[in-house]
Coordinates of C-alpha atoms and ligand atoms in Angstrom, one line a residue:
M1 CA 50.8 -49.6 105.8
P2 CA 48.8 -46.5 106.6
T3 CA 48.9 -45.1 110.2
I4 CA 46.3 -42.6 110.5
L5 CA 45.8 -40.2 113.7
A6 CA 41.9 -40.2 114.0
I7 CA 39.8 -37.4 116.1
E8 CA 36.1 -37.2 117.7
S9 CA 34.8 -34.5 119.1
S10 CA 31.2 -34.1 118.0
C11 CA 29.3 -33.6 121.1
D12 CA 31.0 -34.0 124.7
E13 CA 34.3 -37.0 124.6
T14 CA 37.4 -35.6 123.4
S15 CA 39.0 -38.4 121.2
A16 CA 42.1 -39.5 119.5
S17 CA 42.9 -43.1 118.0
V18 CA 45.6 -44.0 115.8
C19 CA 45.3 -46.9 113.9
R20 CA 47.9 -48.8 111.6
D21 CA 46.4 -50.7 108.2
G22 CA 43.1 -51.1 109.9
A23 CA 44.1 -52.4 113.5
I24 CA 43.5 -49.9 116.3
L25 CA 46.7 -49.3 118.3
S26 CA 45.2 -46.8 121.0
N27 CA 41.8 -45.2 121.3
H28 CA 42.1 -42.8 124.3
I29 CA 38.6 -41.0 125.9
A30 CA 38.4 -38.0 128.0
N31 CA 34.7 -36.7 129.1
Q32 CA 33.5 -34.2 129.9
S33 CA 32.1 -33.9 133.6
V34 CA 30.9 -30.1 133.5
H35 CA 27.4 -30.7 132.1
E36 CA 26.5 -33.2 135.0
Q37 CA 25.1 -30.2 137.1
Y38 CA 23.0 -29.2 134.0
G39 CA 21.2 -32.3 133.0
G40 CA 22.1 -32.0 129.6
V41 CA 25.8 -30.7 127.3
V42 CA 26.0 -27.0 127.4
P43 CA 27.1 -26.0 123.6
E44 CA 29.7 -23.7 124.7
L45 CA 30.6 -25.6 127.8
A46 CA 31.6 -28.6 125.2
S47 CA 33.8 -26.8 122.8
R48 CA 35.7 -24.9 125.8
A49 CA 36.6 -28.1 127.7
H50 CA 37.4 -29.5 123.8
M51 CA 39.7 -27.0 123.6
Q52 CA 41.8 -27.7 127.4
H53 CA 41.5 -31.8 125.8
I54 CA 42.8 -32.1 122.6
V55 CA 46.3 -31.7 122.6
P56 CA 46.5 -34.6 125.8
V57 CA 44.7 -36.4 124.5
V58 CA 46.2 -36.4 121.3
D59 CA 49.2 -36.6 122.4
L60 CA 48.2 -39.8 125.2
A61 CA 46.7 -41.4 121.9
L62 CA 50.0 -41.1 120.2
K63 CA 52.7 -42.4 123.5
K64 CA 49.9 -45.3 124.1
A65 CA 50.3 -46.3 120.4
G66 CA 53.9 -45.8 120.1
V67 CA 54.0 -43.8 117.0
E68 CA 55.8 -40.4 116.4
L69 CA 54.3 -37.3 114.4
S70 CA 56.4 -38.1 111.5
A71 CA 55.6 -41.3 111.1
L72 CA 51.5 -40.5 110.5
D73 CA 50.4 -41.1 107.0
A74 CA 46.9 -39.1 107.3
I75 CA 44.8 -37.3 110.1
A76 CA 41.1 -38.1 109.9
F77 CA 38.7 -35.8 112.1
T78 CA 34.5 -36.0 112.6
Q79 CA 33.3 -33.3 110.2
A80 CA 29.6 -34.2 110.9
P81 CA 26.7 -34.1 112.3
G82 CA 26.7 -32.9 116.4
L83 CA 27.5 -29.4 118.0
I84 CA 29.5 -27.2 115.7
G85 CA 31.3 -24.9 118.0
S86 CA 32.5 -29.0 119.4
L87 CA 33.0 -30.4 115.9
L88 CA 34.8 -27.0 114.8
V89 CA 37.9 -27.8 117.8
G90 CA 38.6 -31.4 115.9
A91 CA 38.4 -30.2 112.7
Q92 CA 40.9 -27.6 113.3
F93 CA 43.0 -29.2 115.0
A94 CA 43.4 -31.9 112.3
K95 CA 44.0 -29.4 109.2
S96 CA 46.6 -27.6 111.1
L97 CA 48.1 -31.2 111.7
A98 CA 47.4 -32.0 108.4
L99 CA 48.8 -29.3 107.0
A100 CA 52.1 -28.8 109.1
L101 CA 53.0 -32.3 108.0
D102 CA 51.9 -32.5 104.5
K103 CA 49.9 -35.2 104.9
P104 CA 46.4 -35.9 103.8
L105 CA 43.0 -34.6 105.4
I106 CA 40.3 -37.4 105.6
A107 CA 36.8 -35.8 106.6
V108 CA 34.6 -38.6 108.3
H109 CA 30.8 -38.6 108.5
H110 CA 29.9 -39.9 112.3
M111 CA 27.0 -41.9 111.8
Q112 CA 29.0 -43.6 108.9
A113 CA 31.6 -44.3 111.7
H114 CA 29.4 -45.7 114.7
V115 CA 28.1 -48.9 112.0
L116 CA 32.1 -48.7 110.8
A117 CA 32.5 -49.7 114.1
N118 CA 31.9 -53.2 113.0
L119 CA 34.6 -53.8 111.4
I120 CA 37.2 -53.1 114.0
G121 CA 38.4 -56.3 115.4
E122 CA 38.2 -60.2 114.6
Q123 CA 34.6 -60.8 114.5
K124 CA 33.4 -58.5 111.4
P125 CA 30.4 -59.1 109.1
D126 CA 30.8 -59.4 105.6
F127 CA 28.7 -57.0 102.9
P128 CA 26.4 -56.4 102.6
F129 CA 24.6 -55.8 106.4
L130 CA 22.8 -54.2 108.8
C131 CA 23.2 -52.0 111.5
L132 CA 20.5 -50.8 113.9
T133 CA 22.5 -47.4 115.2
V134 CA 20.9 -45.9 117.8
S135 CA 22.8 -42.9 119.9
G136 CA 21.6 -39.6 122.0
G137 CA 21.1 -38.1 118.4
H138 CA 20.0 -40.7 116.1
T139 CA 18.2 -43.9 115.1
Q140 CA 18.6 -45.3 112.0
I141 CA 18.7 -49.1 109.9
V142 CA 20.9 -48.8 107.6
Q143 CA 22.0 -51.0 104.7
A144 CA 26.2 -51.0 104.1
N145 CA 27.0 -52.9 100.4
S146 CA 30.9 -51.7 100.9
P147 CA 32.6 -49.4 103.4
T148 CA 31.9 -46.1 101.6
E149 CA 28.1 -47.3 100.5
L150 CA 25.7 -46.5 102.8
V151 CA 22.1 -46.6 102.7
V152 CA 19.1 -45.3 105.6
L153 CA 16.8 -47.4 105.7
G154 CA 14.7 -45.6 107.8
E155 CA 15.1 -43.8 110.6
T156 CA 13.8 -41.9 113.8
I157 CA 10.6 -39.0 112.9
D158 CA 11.5 -37.4 116.2
D159 CA 13.5 -38.4 118.9
A160 CA 16.3 -40.5 119.1
A161 CA 16.6 -43.7 121.3
G162 CA 18.7 -42.0 123.1
E163 CA 16.9 -39.5 124.0
A164 CA 14.0 -42.0 124.6
F165 CA 16.0 -43.3 127.0
D166 CA 17.7 -40.0 128.9
K167 CA 14.5 -37.8 128.4
S168 CA 12.5 -40.6 131.3
A169 CA 15.2 -41.1 133.3
K170 CA 15.0 -37.2 133.7
L171 CA 11.5 -37.5 134.0
L172 CA 12.6 -40.3 137.0
G173 CA 14.8 -37.9 138.8
L174 CA 18.0 -39.9 137.5
P175 CA 21.0 -37.4 136.6
Y176 CA 21.8 -36.7 132.4
P177 CA 23.0 -39.4 130.8
G178 CA 20.4 -41.3 132.4
G179 CA 20.5 -44.5 129.7
P180 CA 23.1 -46.2 131.8
L181 CA 21.3 -45.9 135.0
I182 CA 18.6 -47.3 133.5
D183 CA 20.4 -50.2 132.0
K184 CA 21.7 -50.7 135.6
Y185 CA 18.6 -50.5 137.6
A186 CA 16.3 -52.6 134.9
K187 CA 18.8 -55.6 136.1
E188 CA 16.9 -56.2 139.0
G189 CA 13.6 -55.5 138.0
N190 CA 10.4 -56.5 136.1
P191 CA 10.1 -56.2 132.9
N192 CA 6.5 -56.8 132.6
R193 CA 4.9 -55.2 135.5
F194 CA 4.0 -51.9 134.0
R195 CA 3.2 -51.1 129.8
F196 CA 4.0 -48.2 127.8
A197 CA 2.9 -47.2 124.6
E198 CA 4.5 -48.6 121.9
P199 CA 4.1 -46.4 118.4
Q200 CA 3.0 -47.9 115.0
M201 CA 4.8 -46.6 112.3
E202 CA 4.3 -47.8 108.7
G203 CA 7.7 -48.9 106.7
L204 CA 10.6 -49.1 108.9
N205 CA 10.6 -45.7 110.4
F206 CA 10.7 -45.1 114.5
S207 CA 9.2 -43.0 116.9
F208 CA 9.9 -41.8 120.3
S209 CA 8.0 -39.0 121.8
G210 CA 4.6 -41.0 122.1
L211 CA 6.7 -43.0 124.9
K212 CA 7.9 -39.9 127.1
T213 CA 4.5 -38.3 127.0
S214 CA 3.2 -42.4 128.1
V215 CA 5.9 -42.2 131.1
L216 CA 5.2 -38.2 132.1
Y217 CA 1.5 -39.1 132.4
F218 CA 1.8 -42.7 134.1
L219 CA 4.1 -40.7 136.6
Q220 CA 1.8 -38.1 137.1
K221 CA -1.1 -40.7 137.7
E222 CA 1.4 -42.8 139.8
T223 CA 2.9 -40.3 142.1
A224 CA -0.7 -38.5 142.5
A225 CA -1.9 -41.7 144.6
H226 CA 1.8 -42.7 146.4
P227 CA 4.1 -39.2 146.3
G228 CA 7.0 -42.7 147.0
F229 CA 5.8 -44.6 144.1
V230 CA 9.3 -43.9 141.5
E231 CA 11.4 -44.8 144.7
E232 CA 9.9 -47.8 145.9
H233 CA 9.7 -49.0 141.7
L234 CA 12.3 -47.8 140.0
P235 CA 13.9 -51.2 139.1
D236 CA 10.3 -52.1 137.7
I237 CA 10.1 -48.9 135.9
C238 CA 13.6 -49.0 134.3
A239 CA 13.1 -53.2 133.3
S240 CA 9.6 -51.9 132.1
L241 CA 10.9 -49.3 130.0
Q242 CA 13.9 -50.2 128.6
Q243 CA 12.1 -53.7 127.3
T244 CA 9.6 -50.7 125.7
I245 CA 12.6 -49.4 124.2
I246 CA 14.1 -52.9 123.2
R247 CA 10.7 -53.9 121.6
I248 CA 10.3 -50.9 119.5
L249 CA 14.0 -50.8 117.5
L250 CA 14.0 -54.9 117.4
K251 CA 10.7 -55.3 115.4
K252 CA 11.7 -52.8 112.8
F253 CA 14.9 -54.0 112.7
R254 CA 13.7 -57.7 111.9
K255 CA 11.4 -56.4 109.8
A256 CA 14.3 -54.6 108.0
A257 CA 16.7 -58.0 108.0
K258 CA 13.2 -60.1 106.4
E259 CA 12.1 -57.6 103.7
T260 CA 16.0 -57.4 102.8
G261 CA 17.1 -61.2 103.5
I262 CA 20.2 -60.0 104.6
R263 CA 21.6 -62.4 107.2
D264 CA 24.7 -60.3 108.7
L265 CA 23.3 -57.5 111.2
C266 CA 24.7 -55.1 113.3
I267 CA 24.0 -52.7 116.0
A268 CA 26.3 -49.7 117.2
G269 CA 26.2 -46.4 118.8
G270 CA 25.9 -45.2 122.6
V271 CA 22.9 -47.8 123.1
S272 CA 24.2 -50.3 121.8
A273 CA 26.2 -50.6 124.8
N274 CA 22.8 -51.5 126.9
S275 CA 22.8 -54.6 128.2
G276 CA 19.2 -55.3 127.7
L277 CA 19.0 -55.0 123.8
R278 CA 22.5 -56.7 123.6
S279 CA 21.3 -59.9 125.0
A280 CA 17.5 -59.2 122.9
F281 CA 19.6 -58.7 120.1
E282 CA 21.5 -61.9 120.1
A283 CA 18.6 -63.9 121.0
M284 CA 16.4 -62.6 117.9
G285 CA 19.8 -63.6 115.6
K286 CA 19.4 -67.1 117.2
E287 CA 16.5 -67.8 117.1
E288 CA 16.2 -66.2 113.4
G289 CA 19.7 -67.8 112.4
W290 CA 21.2 -64.4 111.5
R291 CA 24.6 -63.8 112.1
T292 CA 24.7 -60.8 115.1
F293 CA 27.8 -58.1 116.0
I294 CA 28.1 -55.9 118.2
P295 CA 31.3 -53.3 118.8
A296 CA 33.1 -54.4 122.7
F297 CA 31.3 -51.6 124.4
Q298 CA 34.3 -48.6 124.4
Y299 CA 33.2 -48.6 120.2
C300 CA 30.2 -48.3 120.9
T301 CA 29.2 -45.0 122.8
D302 CA 31.6 -41.7 121.1
N303 CA 35.3 -42.5 120.2
A304 CA 38.3 -42.0 117.4
A305 CA 38.3 -45.3 116.3
M306 CA 35.6 -45.8 114.8
I307 CA 36.7 -42.1 113.1
A308 CA 40.0 -44.2 112.6
I309 CA 38.9 -47.0 111.0
T310 CA 36.2 -45.5 108.8
A311 CA 39.4 -43.2 108.1
Y312 CA 41.5 -46.4 106.9
H313 CA 38.6 -47.6 104.7
K314 CA 38.5 -44.3 102.9
L315 CA 41.7 -44.2 102.3
L316 CA 42.0 -47.4 100.6
A317 CA 39.1 -46.3 98.6
G318 CA 41.5 -43.0 98.1
A319 CA 38.7 -40.7 99.4
T320 CA 40.7 -37.9 100.6
D321 CA 39.6 -34.0 101.2
D322 CA 41.9 -31.0 100.6
L323 CA 42.3 -28.5 103.8
S324 CA 39.2 -26.7 102.0
A325 CA 37.2 -29.4 104.2
S326 CA 35.8 -28.2 107.6
A327 CA 33.3 -29.0 110.0
T328 CA 29.3 -28.6 109.2
A329 CA 26.3 -29.3 112.1
R330 CA 24.2 -30.8 109.7
C331 CA 23.5 -34.2 108.9
E332 CA 23.2 -35.4 105.5
W333 CA 25.8 -38.1 104.0
H334 CA 28.1 -37.5 101.6
Ligands
KG4_401 O1 26.8 -42.5 121.0 P1 26.9 -41.6 121.7 O2 28.0 -42.1 122.6 O3 26.6 -40.1 121.1 C1 25.8 -39.8 120.4 O4 26.5 -40.0 118.9 O5 24.8 -39.5 120.8 O6 25.6 -42.3 122.3 C2 25.2 -41.8 123.2 C3 23.9 -42.1 124.0 C4 22.6 -41.7 125.4 O7 22.0 -41.2 125.0 C5 23.1 -42.5 126.3 O8 22.3 -42.5 127.2 C6 23.0 -43.7 125.6 O9 23.5 -43.7 124.5 N1 23.4 -44.9 126.1 C7 23.0 -46.2 126.5 C8 23.6 -46.5 127.6 N2 24.9 -46.1 127.4 C9 24.7 -44.7 126.7 N3 21.6 -45.8 126.7 C10 20.8 -47.3 127.4 N4 21.7 -48.0 127.8 C11 23.1 -47.8 128.1 N5 24.0 -48.9 128.8
ZN402 ZN1 27.2 -40.6 118.9

């Protein structure tokens, strides 16, 4: 019955979670509002906010779980990828705690953790399964053969899906992060009202930078003719944009499922919180006879519970680390 404390600090959320025998007992997340006024995450401010949040966040996670420090069997942290200053706060904290308690340390890859968020809860996919991981920094189609054997089948060659949402939202004058706001306005809009460019990419890779340019030119053209265009048509623009991003994502995911013959499909990462993507993904599964899995909302965006569940599976596989493990901004899989 291993009890694990996990820490996530790769970007602008400070999070801690306690898991016992694969069950999440707590998952506390502190968001950083300081970045809103800058239209994006400011790395130096993120590191400072992590320093302020880390002790109270860990304390709350332990209290909510009803677990004492002495009951912990291992300490896990996000090793990569992310903002190096942010990662280092979590890594140093986890290492100090592991040293003080004389417990094993488990370094976790953030992208592996997004995929394995699908192993939290009652309804779990069977191995092998496919996962479309869509976050602010990454867009990947991953084949999971086991918790520790993940193969990237395709990924973006430029912007991530989350960036496509956030950068388009910025062009529309919406605050950062714009993804959730596009989701909100899209609910009242007509997705077939406007058309944006869809890239023609070979294989299972994605490209989103052309979409951003297409949105920019479209808005320049329309607002030149009619200055109040964005305000008047915001729901229709958001719905059309969201539909385009979803179509690009699911076209490749469908192709990956057909090519591999794998019938258990998952989505993960911040953009999997998008209501349009969630329902289109489920509809695709029904149409093709595939089983679809989506993490609970709080496990889609960055959180420590996904680090905890990954650490649990690494611990079962005997994959612990020593104190020489450290944070790295790089993204390669272990
Ligand atoms: O996984 P995540 O929390 O952080 C990274 O690892 O990047 O993903 C953050 C991304 C942001 O781009 C944000 O705009 C997007 O997820 N996001 C959404 C929604 N909620 C979060 N995008 C579209 N619709 C949403 N509901
Ligand atoms: Zn993430």
